[in-house]
Coordinates of C-alpha atoms in Angstrom, one line a residue:
Chain A
M1 CA -34.6 105.1 -5.6
T2 CA -34.6 105.6 -9.4
N3 CA -34.9 102.4 -11.3
K4 CA -32.9 102.4 -14.5
Q5 CA -33.8 100.5 -17.7
S6 CA -30.9 98.1 -17.3
A7 CA -27.6 97.8 -15.3
T8 CA -24.5 95.7 -15.9
A9 CA -21.6 94.6 -13.7
G10 CA -18.6 92.5 -14.5
T11 CA -16.7 91.5 -17.6
T12 CA -16.4 88.6 -19.9
E13 CA -12.8 88.0 -18.9
S14 CA -11.8 84.5 -17.8
S15 CA -13.0 83.7 -14.2
D16 CA -15.4 86.7 -14.3
I17 CA -19.1 86.9 -14.9
M18 CA -21.0 89.7 -16.6
I19 CA -24.4 90.3 -15.1
T20 CA -26.9 92.4 -16.9
L21 CA -30.3 93.2 -15.2
K22 CA -33.4 94.3 -17.1
P23 CA -36.9 94.9 -16.0
N24 CA -39.2 91.9 -16.1
Q25 CA -42.9 91.3 -15.6
Q26 CA -42.9 87.8 -14.2
G27 CA -40.4 87.3 -11.3
I28 CA -36.7 86.6 -11.6
Q29 CA -35.7 85.0 -14.9
V30 CA -32.1 84.0 -15.3
E31 CA -30.6 83.4 -18.8
L32 CA -27.2 81.8 -18.2
E33 CA -24.4 81.3 -20.7
S34 CA -21.5 79.5 -19.1
N35 CA -18.6 77.3 -20.0
V36 CA -19.3 75.3 -16.9
K37 CA -23.1 75.2 -17.3
K38 CA -23.2 71.4 -17.3
Q39 CA -21.4 71.2 -14.0
F40 CA -22.5 74.4 -12.2
G41 CA -25.4 75.9 -14.2
E42 CA -28.1 75.1 -11.7
H43 CA -26.0 76.2 -8.8
I44 CA -25.1 79.6 -10.5
T45 CA -28.7 80.3 -11.4
A46 CA -29.8 79.5 -7.8
L47 CA -27.1 81.7 -6.4
I48 CA -28.0 84.7 -8.6
T49 CA -31.7 84.3 -7.7
D50 CA -30.9 84.0 -4.0
I51 CA -28.8 87.2 -4.0
L52 CA -31.5 89.2 -5.9
Q53 CA -34.1 87.9 -3.4
R54 CA -32.0 89.0 -0.5
L55 CA -31.8 92.5 -2.1
A56 CA -35.6 92.4 -2.5
I57 CA -35.5 92.5 -6.3
T58 CA -38.4 90.3 -7.4
N59 CA -39.1 91.2 -11.1
V60 CA -36.0 91.2 -13.1
K61 CA -34.5 89.5 -16.2
V62 CA -30.9 88.4 -15.7
E63 CA -28.5 87.9 -18.6
A64 CA -25.4 86.2 -17.1
V65 CA -22.4 85.6 -19.3
D66 CA -20.1 83.4 -17.1
K67 CA -16.5 82.6 -17.8
G68 CA -16.0 80.2 -14.9
A69 CA -16.4 82.7 -12.1
L70 CA -16.3 81.5 -8.5
D71 CA -19.2 82.1 -6.1
C72 CA -17.6 85.1 -4.5
T73 CA -17.3 86.8 -7.9
I74 CA -20.8 85.9 -8.9
K75 CA -22.2 87.4 -5.7
A76 CA -20.2 90.6 -6.0
R77 CA -21.2 91.1 -9.6
T78 CA -24.8 90.4 -8.9
I79 CA -24.9 92.8 -6.0
A80 CA -23.1 95.5 -7.9
A81 CA -25.6 95.2 -10.9
A82 CA -28.6 95.3 -8.5
Y83 CA -27.4 98.5 -6.8
R84 CA -26.7 100.0 -10.2
L85 CA -30.1 99.1 -11.4
R86 CA -31.7 100.9 -8.4
G87 CA -29.3 103.8 -8.8
E88 CA -28.0 103.2 -5.3
S89 CA -24.4 103.3 -4.1
D90 CA -25.0 103.2 -0.4
Y91 CA -24.0 99.5 0.2
E92 CA -25.3 97.8 3.2
W93 CA -22.0 96.1 3.9
E94 CA -23.0 94.5 7.2
A95 CA -26.0 92.9 5.7
I96 CA -24.1 91.7 2.7
N97 CA -21.3 90.3 4.8
S98 CA -23.7 88.4 7.0
W99 CA -24.8 86.3 3.9
N100 CA -21.4 84.6 4.0
D101 CA -22.1 83.1 7.4
Chain B
M1 CA -21.4 44.8 -19.4
G2 CA -18.0 44.4 -17.9
I3 CA -16.7 46.4 -15.0
N4 CA -13.0 46.8 -15.5
Q5 CA -10.2 47.2 -12.9
V6 CA -10.7 51.0 -12.7
N7 CA -14.5 50.5 -12.1
R8 CA -15.6 51.6 -15.5
D9 CA -18.6 50.0 -17.0
I10 CA -17.7 48.8 -20.6
P11 CA -20.7 47.9 -22.7
T12 CA -20.8 44.1 -23.5
K13 CA -20.4 44.6 -27.2
Y14 CA -17.1 46.4 -26.8
A15 CA -16.0 44.4 -23.8
D16 CA -16.3 41.2 -25.8
Q17 CA -14.5 42.7 -28.8
Y18 CA -11.6 44.4 -27.1
G19 CA -11.4 42.9 -23.6
V20 CA -11.4 45.2 -20.6
Y21 CA -8.5 46.7 -18.7
D22 CA -7.2 44.2 -16.1
G23 CA -3.9 45.5 -15.0
E24 CA -0.9 47.4 -16.4
F25 CA 1.2 44.5 -17.7
T26 CA -1.3 41.6 -17.6
N27 CA -1.6 41.5 -21.4
V28 CA 2.0 42.0 -22.3
K29 CA 2.4 38.6 -23.9
P30 CA 4.3 37.1 -26.9
F31 CA 2.6 37.7 -30.2
E32 CA 3.1 37.3 -33.9
A33 CA 4.0 40.6 -35.6
A34 CA 1.8 41.8 -38.5
T35 CA 2.9 41.3 -42.0
K36 CA 2.4 43.5 -45.1
H37 CA 1.9 43.1 -48.8
V38 CA 4.9 44.3 -50.7
Q39 CA 5.0 45.4 -54.4
P40 CA 8.7 45.2 -55.3
V41 CA 10.1 48.0 -57.5
K42 CA 12.3 47.0 -60.5
P43 CA 15.4 48.9 -61.7
N44 CA 13.6 50.6 -64.6
E45 CA 10.6 51.8 -62.5
T46 CA 10.0 55.2 -61.0
K47 CA 8.0 56.3 -57.9
L48 CA 7.4 59.9 -58.7
L49 CA 3.8 60.8 -59.4
A50 CA 2.3 64.1 -60.6
S51 CA -0.4 64.5 -58.0
I52 CA -2.3 63.2 -54.9
H53 CA -5.0 62.2 -57.3
D54 CA -2.6 60.0 -59.3
A55 CA -1.3 58.5 -56.0
I56 CA -4.8 57.6 -55.0
V57 CA -5.4 56.0 -58.4
K58 CA -2.1 54.1 -58.4
T59 CA -2.5 52.7 -54.9
G60 CA -5.9 51.4 -55.9
L61 CA -7.5 52.9 -52.9
K62 CA -11.1 51.9 -52.6
D63 CA -14.2 51.9 -50.3
G64 CA -13.6 50.4 -46.9
M65 CA -9.8 50.7 -46.8
T66 CA -7.7 52.1 -44.0
I67 CA -5.4 55.0 -44.6
S68 CA -3.0 56.7 -42.2
F69 CA -1.3 60.0 -41.5
H70 CA 1.2 61.4 -39.0
H71 CA 0.7 64.4 -36.8
H72 CA 4.2 65.7 -36.7
F73 CA 3.1 69.0 -38.3
R74 CA 0.6 69.4 -35.4
E75 CA -1.5 72.5 -36.0
G76 CA 0.4 73.2 -39.2
D77 CA -0.6 70.1 -41.1
F78 CA -1.9 70.4 -44.7
V79 CA -1.6 66.8 -45.7
M80 CA -4.6 65.1 -44.1
N81 CA -7.1 67.7 -45.4
M82 CA -5.5 67.7 -48.8
V83 CA -5.7 63.9 -49.2
L84 CA -9.2 63.6 -47.8
D85 CA -10.5 66.4 -50.0
E86 CA -9.2 64.6 -53.1
I87 CA -10.5 61.2 -51.9
A88 CA -13.9 62.8 -51.3
K89 CA -13.9 64.3 -54.8
M90 CA -13.1 60.9 -56.3
G91 CA -16.2 59.5 -54.6
I92 CA -14.4 57.0 -52.4
K93 CA -16.4 56.2 -49.2
D94 CA -16.4 54.3 -46.0
L95 CA -12.8 54.8 -45.2
S96 CA -11.1 54.1 -41.9
I97 CA -8.5 56.7 -41.0
A98 CA -5.7 56.1 -38.5
P99 CA -3.8 59.4 -38.1
S100 CA -1.4 59.4 -35.1
S101 CA -3.4 62.3 -33.9
I102 CA -6.0 64.9 -35.0
A103 CA -5.6 68.7 -34.5
N104 CA -7.9 71.8 -34.7
V105 CA -6.6 72.3 -38.2
H106 CA -8.4 69.1 -39.2
A107 CA -11.9 70.5 -38.8
P108 CA -12.8 69.8 -42.5
L109 CA -12.9 66.2 -41.3
I110 CA -16.3 66.8 -39.9
D111 CA -17.8 67.2 -43.4
H112 CA -16.0 64.0 -44.6
I113 CA -17.6 62.2 -41.7
K114 CA -21.1 63.6 -42.4
N115 CA -20.7 62.7 -46.1
G116 CA -19.8 59.1 -45.4
V117 CA -16.2 59.4 -46.7
V118 CA -14.8 58.6 -43.3
T119 CA -16.7 56.1 -41.2
N120 CA -14.0 54.9 -38.7
I121 CA -11.3 56.8 -36.8
T122 CA -8.5 55.9 -34.5
S123 CA -6.4 58.6 -33.1
S124 CA -4.5 59.7 -30.0
G125 CA -6.6 62.8 -29.7
L126 CA -9.5 64.9 -30.9
R127 CA -9.4 68.7 -30.5
D128 CA -12.0 71.4 -30.2
K129 CA -14.3 71.3 -33.2
V130 CA -13.7 67.7 -34.3
G131 CA -13.9 66.6 -30.7
A132 CA -17.2 68.5 -30.1
A133 CA -18.7 67.1 -33.3
I134 CA -17.8 63.5 -32.4
S135 CA -19.1 64.0 -28.9
S136 CA -22.4 65.2 -30.4
G137 CA -22.7 61.7 -32.0
I138 CA -22.0 62.3 -35.7
M139 CA -20.4 58.9 -36.2
A140 CA -22.1 55.6 -36.1
N141 CA -18.9 53.8 -35.0
P142 CA -17.0 55.1 -32.0
V143 CA -13.6 56.6 -32.4
V144 CA -10.9 54.4 -30.9
I145 CA -8.5 56.5 -28.8
R146 CA -5.0 55.0 -28.6
S147 CA -1.9 56.1 -26.7
H148 CA 1.2 56.7 -28.8
G149 CA 2.6 53.4 -27.6
G150 CA -0.8 51.7 -28.0
R151 CA -1.0 52.8 -31.6
A152 CA 2.5 51.4 -32.3
R153 CA 1.4 48.2 -30.7
A154 CA -1.9 48.1 -32.6
I155 CA 0.0 48.5 -35.9
A156 CA 2.7 46.0 -35.1
S157 CA 0.2 43.4 -33.9
G158 CA -2.2 44.0 -36.8
D159 CA -5.1 45.5 -34.9
I160 CA -4.7 48.4 -37.3
H161 CA -3.8 47.3 -40.8
I162 CA -2.9 50.3 -42.9
D163 CA -3.7 49.8 -46.6
V164 CA -2.2 53.2 -47.6
A165 CA -0.1 55.6 -45.5
F166 CA 0.0 59.2 -46.8
L167 CA 3.1 60.5 -45.1
G168 CA 4.0 64.2 -45.2
A169 CA 7.7 64.4 -45.9
P170 CA 9.6 67.7 -45.1
S171 CA 12.1 66.4 -47.7
A172 CA 12.2 63.4 -49.9
D173 CA 14.1 62.3 -53.0
A174 CA 12.2 60.8 -56.0
Y175 CA 12.9 57.3 -54.7
G176 CA 11.3 57.9 -51.3
N177 CA 14.1 58.5 -48.8
I178 CA 12.6 60.9 -46.2
N179 CA 13.7 63.0 -43.3
G180 CA 12.0 65.7 -41.2
T181 CA 15.0 68.0 -40.7
K182 CA 15.4 69.4 -44.2
G183 CA 12.8 71.2 -46.3
K184 CA 10.3 74.1 -46.0
A185 CA 8.2 72.7 -43.2
T186 CA 10.7 70.9 -40.9
C187 CA 9.1 69.0 -38.1
G188 CA 12.2 67.2 -36.8
S189 CA 11.6 63.6 -35.7
L190 CA 9.2 61.5 -37.8
G191 CA 8.9 58.9 -35.0
Y192 CA 5.2 58.2 -35.4
A193 CA 5.3 58.1 -39.2
M194 CA 8.2 55.5 -39.1
V195 CA 5.8 52.9 -37.7
D196 CA 3.3 53.5 -40.5
A197 CA 6.0 53.2 -43.1
K198 CA 7.2 49.9 -41.8
Y199 CA 3.8 48.2 -41.6
A200 CA 1.6 49.8 -44.3
D201 CA 1.0 47.8 -47.5
Q202 CA 1.6 51.0 -49.5
V203 CA 3.3 54.2 -48.6
V204 CA 2.9 57.5 -50.4
A205 CA 5.4 60.3 -49.5
V206 CA 3.9 63.7 -49.9
T207 CA 6.6 66.4 -50.0
D208 CA 7.0 70.0 -50.9
T209 CA 10.8 69.7 -51.0
L210 CA 12.0 67.2 -53.6
V211 CA 15.8 66.8 -53.3
P212 CA 18.4 65.0 -55.4
Y213 CA 18.9 61.3 -54.7
P214 CA 19.9 60.2 -52.2
N215 CA 18.3 62.3 -49.5
T216 CA 20.1 61.9 -46.2
P217 CA 19.8 61.5 -43.3
I218 CA 17.2 58.7 -43.9
S219 CA 14.5 58.6 -41.4
I220 CA 12.1 56.6 -43.6
P221 CA 14.0 54.6 -46.2
Q222 CA 13.1 54.1 -49.9
T223 CA 12.6 50.4 -49.1
D224 CA 9.4 51.3 -47.3
V225 CA 8.0 53.8 -49.8
D226 CA 6.0 53.1 -52.9
Y227 CA 5.2 56.5 -54.4
V228 CA 6.4 60.1 -54.1
V229 CA 4.2 63.1 -54.8
Q230 CA 5.4 66.7 -54.9
V231 CA 2.9 69.4 -53.8
D232 CA 3.1 73.1 -53.2
A233 CA 3.1 73.0 -49.4
I234 CA 2.7 70.2 -46.8
G235 CA 2.5 72.3 -43.7
D236 CA 2.8 75.7 -42.0
P237 CA 6.1 75.9 -40.0
D238 CA 4.4 78.3 -37.5
G239 CA 1.6 75.8 -36.9
I240 CA 4.1 73.1 -36.0
A241 CA 5.3 75.0 -33.0
K242 CA 1.8 76.3 -32.1
G243 CA 1.0 75.7 -28.4
A244 CA 4.6 75.1 -27.5
T245 CA 5.1 77.5 -24.6
R246 CA 7.9 79.7 -23.6
F247 CA 9.1 79.8 -20.1
T248 CA 6.0 80.6 -18.0
K249 CA 5.7 83.7 -15.8
N250 CA 2.5 82.4 -14.3
P251 CA 3.3 82.3 -10.5
K252 CA 1.0 79.3 -10.0
E253 CA 2.7 77.3 -12.7
L254 CA 6.1 78.3 -11.3
L255 CA 5.2 77.2 -7.8
I256 CA 4.0 73.8 -9.2
A257 CA 7.2 73.5 -11.2
E258 CA 9.3 74.4 -8.1
Y259 CA 7.5 71.7 -6.0
A260 CA 7.9 69.2 -8.8
A261 CA 11.6 69.9 -9.1
K262 CA 12.0 69.5 -5.3
V263 CA 10.3 66.1 -5.5
I264 CA 12.6 65.0 -8.3
T265 CA 15.8 66.3 -6.8
A266 CA 15.0 64.8 -3.3
S267 CA 14.3 61.4 -4.9
S268 CA 16.8 58.5 -5.0
Y269 CA 16.5 58.6 -8.8
F270 CA 18.2 62.0 -8.9
K271 CA 21.8 61.0 -9.4
N272 CA 24.3 60.9 -12.2
G273 CA 22.9 59.1 -15.2
F274 CA 19.2 59.7 -14.3
S275 CA 16.7 60.2 -17.1
F276 CA 13.5 62.2 -17.5
Q277 CA 10.7 63.1 -19.8
T278 CA 8.6 66.3 -19.6
G279 CA 5.4 67.3 -21.3
S280 CA 5.0 70.6 -23.2
G281 CA 2.7 72.4 -20.8
G282 CA 3.8 75.6 -19.0
A283 CA 4.4 74.0 -15.6
A284 CA 6.0 70.8 -17.1
L285 CA 8.4 73.0 -19.1
A286 CA 9.3 75.1 -16.1
V287 CA 10.3 72.0 -14.1
S288 CA 13.3 71.6 -16.3
R289 CA 14.4 75.1 -15.4
F290 CA 14.3 74.4 -11.7
M291 CA 15.9 71.0 -12.2
R292 CA 18.7 72.7 -14.1
Q293 CA 19.8 74.7 -11.1
A294 CA 19.8 71.6 -8.9
M295 CA 21.8 69.7 -11.5
I296 CA 24.4 72.4 -11.6
D297 CA 24.5 72.8 -7.8
Q298 CA 24.8 69.1 -7.1
D299 CA 26.9 68.2 -10.1
V300 CA 24.3 65.7 -11.4
K301 CA 24.0 64.9 -15.1
A302 CA 21.2 63.1 -16.9
S303 CA 22.0 60.2 -19.3
F304 CA 19.0 61.1 -21.5
A305 CA 15.9 63.1 -21.8
L306 CA 13.0 61.6 -23.7
G307 CA 10.1 63.1 -25.5
G308 CA 8.3 65.1 -26.9
I309 CA 11.5 67.2 -27.3
T310 CA 11.3 70.9 -26.5
N311 CA 13.8 73.7 -26.7
A312 CA 14.1 73.6 -22.9
M313 CA 15.6 70.1 -23.2
V314 CA 17.8 71.1 -26.1
E315 CA 19.3 73.9 -24.0
L316 CA 20.0 71.5 -21.1
Q317 CA 21.9 69.3 -23.5
K318 CA 23.9 72.2 -24.9
E319 CA 24.9 73.0 -21.4
G320 CA 26.2 69.5 -20.9
L321 CA 23.6 68.6 -18.3
V322 CA 22.0 65.9 -20.4
D323 CA 24.0 63.4 -22.5
K324 CA 21.5 62.4 -25.1
L325 CA 18.1 63.4 -26.4
I326 CA 15.9 60.6 -27.5
D327 CA 13.3 62.0 -29.8
V328 CA 10.0 60.6 -31.1
Q329 CA 8.5 64.1 -31.8
D330 CA 9.5 67.7 -31.7
F331 CA 7.3 70.5 -30.3
D332 CA 9.2 73.5 -31.6
H333 CA 11.7 74.6 -34.3
P334 CA 14.9 74.7 -32.2
S335 CA 14.3 71.0 -31.4
A336 CA 14.0 70.1 -35.0
V337 CA 17.2 72.1 -35.8
S338 CA 19.0 70.3 -32.9
L339 CA 18.0 66.9 -34.3
A340 CA 19.6 67.8 -37.6
D341 CA 22.8 69.2 -36.2
N342 CA 23.5 67.2 -33.0
P343 CA 24.6 63.6 -33.2
D344 CA 23.6 63.0 -29.6
H345 CA 20.0 64.0 -30.4
Y346 CA 18.6 60.8 -31.7
E347 CA 15.4 60.0 -33.6
I348 CA 13.4 56.9 -32.6
D349 CA 10.1 55.5 -33.8
A350 CA 7.0 55.2 -31.7
N351 CA 7.5 51.4 -31.3
M352 CA 10.8 52.0 -29.6
Y353 CA 9.5 55.0 -27.7
A354 CA 6.5 53.4 -26.0
S355 CA 5.0 50.2 -27.4
P356 CA 4.2 47.7 -24.6
L357 CA 4.7 44.9 -27.1
S358 CA 8.1 45.9 -28.4
K359 CA 11.3 44.1 -27.2
G360 CA 11.7 46.9 -24.6
A361 CA 10.6 50.5 -25.2
V362 CA 12.8 53.4 -24.1
I363 CA 10.2 54.4 -21.5
N364 CA 11.1 51.1 -19.7
Q365 CA 14.5 52.7 -19.0
L366 CA 13.0 56.0 -17.9
D367 CA 13.4 57.2 -14.3
V368 CA 11.0 60.2 -14.0
A369 CA 8.1 61.4 -16.2
I370 CA 6.5 64.8 -15.6
L371 CA 3.0 64.8 -17.2
S372 CA 0.0 67.0 -17.2
A373 CA -3.7 66.2 -16.6
L374 CA -7.2 67.6 -17.1
E375 CA -8.4 65.8 -14.1
V376 CA -7.1 63.4 -11.4
D377 CA -9.4 61.5 -9.1
T378 CA -9.0 60.1 -5.6
D379 CA -8.0 56.7 -7.1
F380 CA -5.2 58.6 -8.9
N381 CA -6.8 57.9 -12.3
V382 CA -6.0 60.5 -14.8
N383 CA -8.1 62.1 -17.6
V384 CA -6.4 63.8 -20.5
I385 CA -9.1 63.2 -23.2
T386 CA -12.4 64.8 -22.2
G387 CA -13.2 68.1 -20.6
S388 CA -15.1 68.2 -17.3
D389 CA -18.2 68.7 -19.5
G390 CA -17.7 65.3 -21.0
V391 CA -16.7 66.6 -24.4
L392 CA -13.8 65.1 -26.3
R393 CA -11.1 67.7 -26.5
G394 CA -7.7 66.3 -25.5
A395 CA -5.3 63.5 -26.4
S396 CA -4.1 60.3 -24.9
G397 CA -0.5 60.9 -26.1
G398 CA 2.1 59.0 -24.2
H399 CA 0.5 59.6 -20.9
S400 CA -0.5 56.0 -20.0
D401 CA 2.7 54.6 -21.6
T402 CA 5.2 56.6 -19.7
S403 CA 3.2 56.5 -16.5
A404 CA 3.2 52.7 -16.5
A405 CA 6.8 52.2 -17.5
C406 CA 8.8 54.9 -15.7
K407 CA 10.1 54.6 -12.1
M408 CA 8.3 57.7 -10.8
S409 CA 5.4 59.3 -12.7
M410 CA 4.4 62.7 -11.7
V411 CA 1.3 64.7 -12.7
V412 CA 1.6 68.4 -12.5
A413 CA -1.6 70.4 -12.5
P414 CA -3.2 73.4 -10.9
I415 CA -5.7 72.5 -8.2
V416 CA -8.5 74.3 -10.1
R417 CA -8.7 75.8 -13.6
G418 CA -11.2 78.7 -13.4
R419 CA -14.2 77.0 -11.9
I420 CA -13.2 73.5 -12.9
P421 CA -11.7 71.4 -10.1
T422 CA -8.7 69.3 -11.3
I423 CA -8.7 67.0 -8.3
V424 CA -12.1 65.2 -8.3
D425 CA -14.0 62.3 -6.9
E426 CA -14.1 60.5 -10.2
V427 CA -12.5 61.6 -13.4
T428 CA -14.8 62.2 -16.4
T429 CA -12.8 59.6 -18.4
V430 CA -10.0 57.3 -17.4
V431 CA -7.0 57.3 -19.7
T432 CA -4.2 56.4 -17.3
P433 CA -5.0 54.1 -14.4
G434 CA -4.2 55.2 -10.9
A435 CA -1.9 52.2 -10.5
S436 CA 0.6 54.0 -12.8
V437 CA 0.5 57.4 -11.2
D438 CA 2.8 58.1 -8.3
V439 CA 2.9 61.8 -7.3
I440 CA 0.4 64.6 -7.9
V441 CA 1.9 68.1 -7.8
T442 CA -0.3 71.1 -7.3
E443 CA 0.4 74.7 -6.3
L444 CA -0.9 73.8 -2.8
G445 CA 1.3 70.8 -2.3
I446 CA 1.7 67.2 -3.4
A447 CA -0.1 63.9 -2.8
I448 CA 1.7 60.6 -3.1
N449 CA -0.1 57.5 -4.2
P450 CA -0.5 55.2 -1.1
N451 CA 0.6 52.3 -3.4
R452 CA 4.1 53.8 -3.3
P453 CA 5.0 53.5 0.4
D454 CA 8.7 53.7 -0.7
L455 CA 8.1 57.2 -2.0
I456 CA 6.1 58.3 1.0
K457 CA 9.1 57.3 3.1
M458 CA 11.5 58.9 0.7
F459 CA 9.8 62.2 0.9
K460 CA 9.1 62.2 4.6
S461 CA 11.3 65.2 5.3
L462 CA 10.7 66.9 2.0
K463 CA 9.9 70.6 2.4
V464 CA 6.8 70.6 0.2
P465 CA 3.3 70.6 1.8
Q466 CA 2.0 67.0 1.6
F467 CA -1.7 66.0 1.6
T468 CA -3.7 62.9 0.9
I469 CA -5.4 63.0 -2.5
E470 CA -8.7 63.3 -0.7
E471 CA -7.5 66.5 1.1
L472 CA -6.4 67.9 -2.3
R473 CA -9.9 67.2 -3.7
D474 CA -11.5 68.9 -0.7
K475 CA -9.4 71.9 -1.2
A476 CA -10.4 72.0 -4.9
Y477 CA -14.1 71.6 -4.1
A478 CA -13.9 74.3 -1.4
I479 CA -13.0 76.7 -4.1
T480 CA -15.3 75.6 -6.9
G481 CA -18.1 73.8 -5.2
V482 CA -19.0 70.2 -6.1
P483 CA -19.6 69.8 -9.8
A484 CA -22.9 68.2 -10.9
K485 CA -22.8 64.9 -12.7
I486 CA -22.8 65.2 -16.5
H487 CA -25.8 63.8 -18.3
Y488 CA -24.7 61.6 -21.2
G489 CA -26.7 60.0 -24.0
D490 CA -26.7 56.3 -24.7
Q491 CA -24.4 56.4 -27.8
V492 CA -20.8 55.4 -27.3
V493 CA -18.8 57.9 -29.2
A494 CA -15.3 56.9 -28.2
L495 CA -13.5 53.8 -26.9
I496 CA -10.5 54.5 -24.7
E497 CA -8.0 51.7 -25.2
Y498 CA -5.4 51.1 -22.6
R499 CA -1.9 50.8 -24.2
D500 CA -2.4 47.0 -24.3
G501 CA -5.6 47.3 -26.5
H502 CA -8.0 46.5 -23.7
L503 CA -10.7 49.1 -22.9
I504 CA -10.1 51.3 -19.9
D505 CA -13.2 53.5 -20.5
V506 CA -15.7 54.6 -23.1
V507 CA -17.1 58.1 -23.8
K508 CA -20.8 58.6 -24.5
N509 CA -22.4 61.4 -26.5
V510 CA -23.2 64.6 -24.7

């Protein structure tokens, strides 16, 4: 496992979210920019935090630029960014899939 | 406080002043029409002035007066900014403005509000920047949102008294005969402006195309016009048609349109001589394409199409599928050309289009209206004025007017837009009451208002998926999640008048 300085997944296209992860000293810190922040901001922040915790990432700064992505997209982009941050590409599909239950 | 018939809480101050919504036709009652001050013009007098500045001086415009504009140039309008800039330069303050609507191009209005030049606004709509600024609470007095028919009613009844109307005129002669079909920036119908011309104390025609007397056809006659001013440009022709869409290729919109057309053609209204109105959105426009095929196949011709005229309607008429176009406004250039060339394409004013207090508006004769929506709730209430974030960004338009008056009103909308559900528990702001809305059409299927058992029966064997409105909401929420409630401030930033002038909702700062 080789931690990189930062990792990004996603785009700023409509209905997508761009997740950028950077090292952080004090836990998981999410900075969310979203066109649906008023209606879904808390939910999106909680979702990203939950996914990172499931992946055992505890100290990270998240810059999320959301363009109205659905939960499935947010999960996928967060997971992809986390694996990229750790330099891993060996996805644990069964574990990831079980989160949907 | 007053809870109105759509369960909206109207603050006492405004409830007392305006009354609260208590039914679609409860307040359609006899009334005395407004009068105006007339300054007659003698044979030796002229109306042509050298500048906007001179017109402001001549009209005696002063602090506290009401001025109006029309929005036929849509995103291409130069007139409102030009006039307000001059007024601001001259130091006039505390004006009420009553444009028929406000577009993105009117963002300079924000500074005029901040500088105290404009202190009251009534409009059909408020777009991005101006809407966001108003929603943030920059005005002490709330904006009064009126439908197109509601504005005509307010002017005819004296709720809006216009001291000076500054009307952009695509062409005018020096004696004030105006039309919208000739000139450099042709917008076609001048339907909204015609009402201002009829009721304003003073009317200033602002034109960039001064033609020899007499200018015909005459949409606004010399007898309603006090002054004529020639300027370099009144509007950008490209901006007039901005937002008017071509035939959509979006499969979601096409499916919505296909379902909507199936509903219409399966209805008892679809027979020779039927009438319809469509909005200018992608799905709404596409409906006419699908209807066209059914009209050809079943040999059904429409007596008239109403609007908000678009090229799609013009083409239907050229094909002989629609007898007449009744036109209060044009959304694109081909429609304006058609109005000029085609005697069966007829210009009407907003009073005749949609006023609830006229001696019968055209919408009263309308069979089917196809309208859009930002949100629809489980009571079938429709929001077309605020985004789901509570910010003013849309327009009331003719939505509540046509919905109330036509025989079958349909709202076409995708079930979600990005992460924003369209079918919700409670709309952010009510513009059109659920009592007026009959069928919701989405790409997943339709929901028929339970207050229309006749339609439920009529569409029993219709081959379009049918759901309750609650089921459609659940489908939307299953995709997006349930949105959190918006936190508003305490300041009322907009009053939403129902077409009869009573308040159907208010919008608070956010």
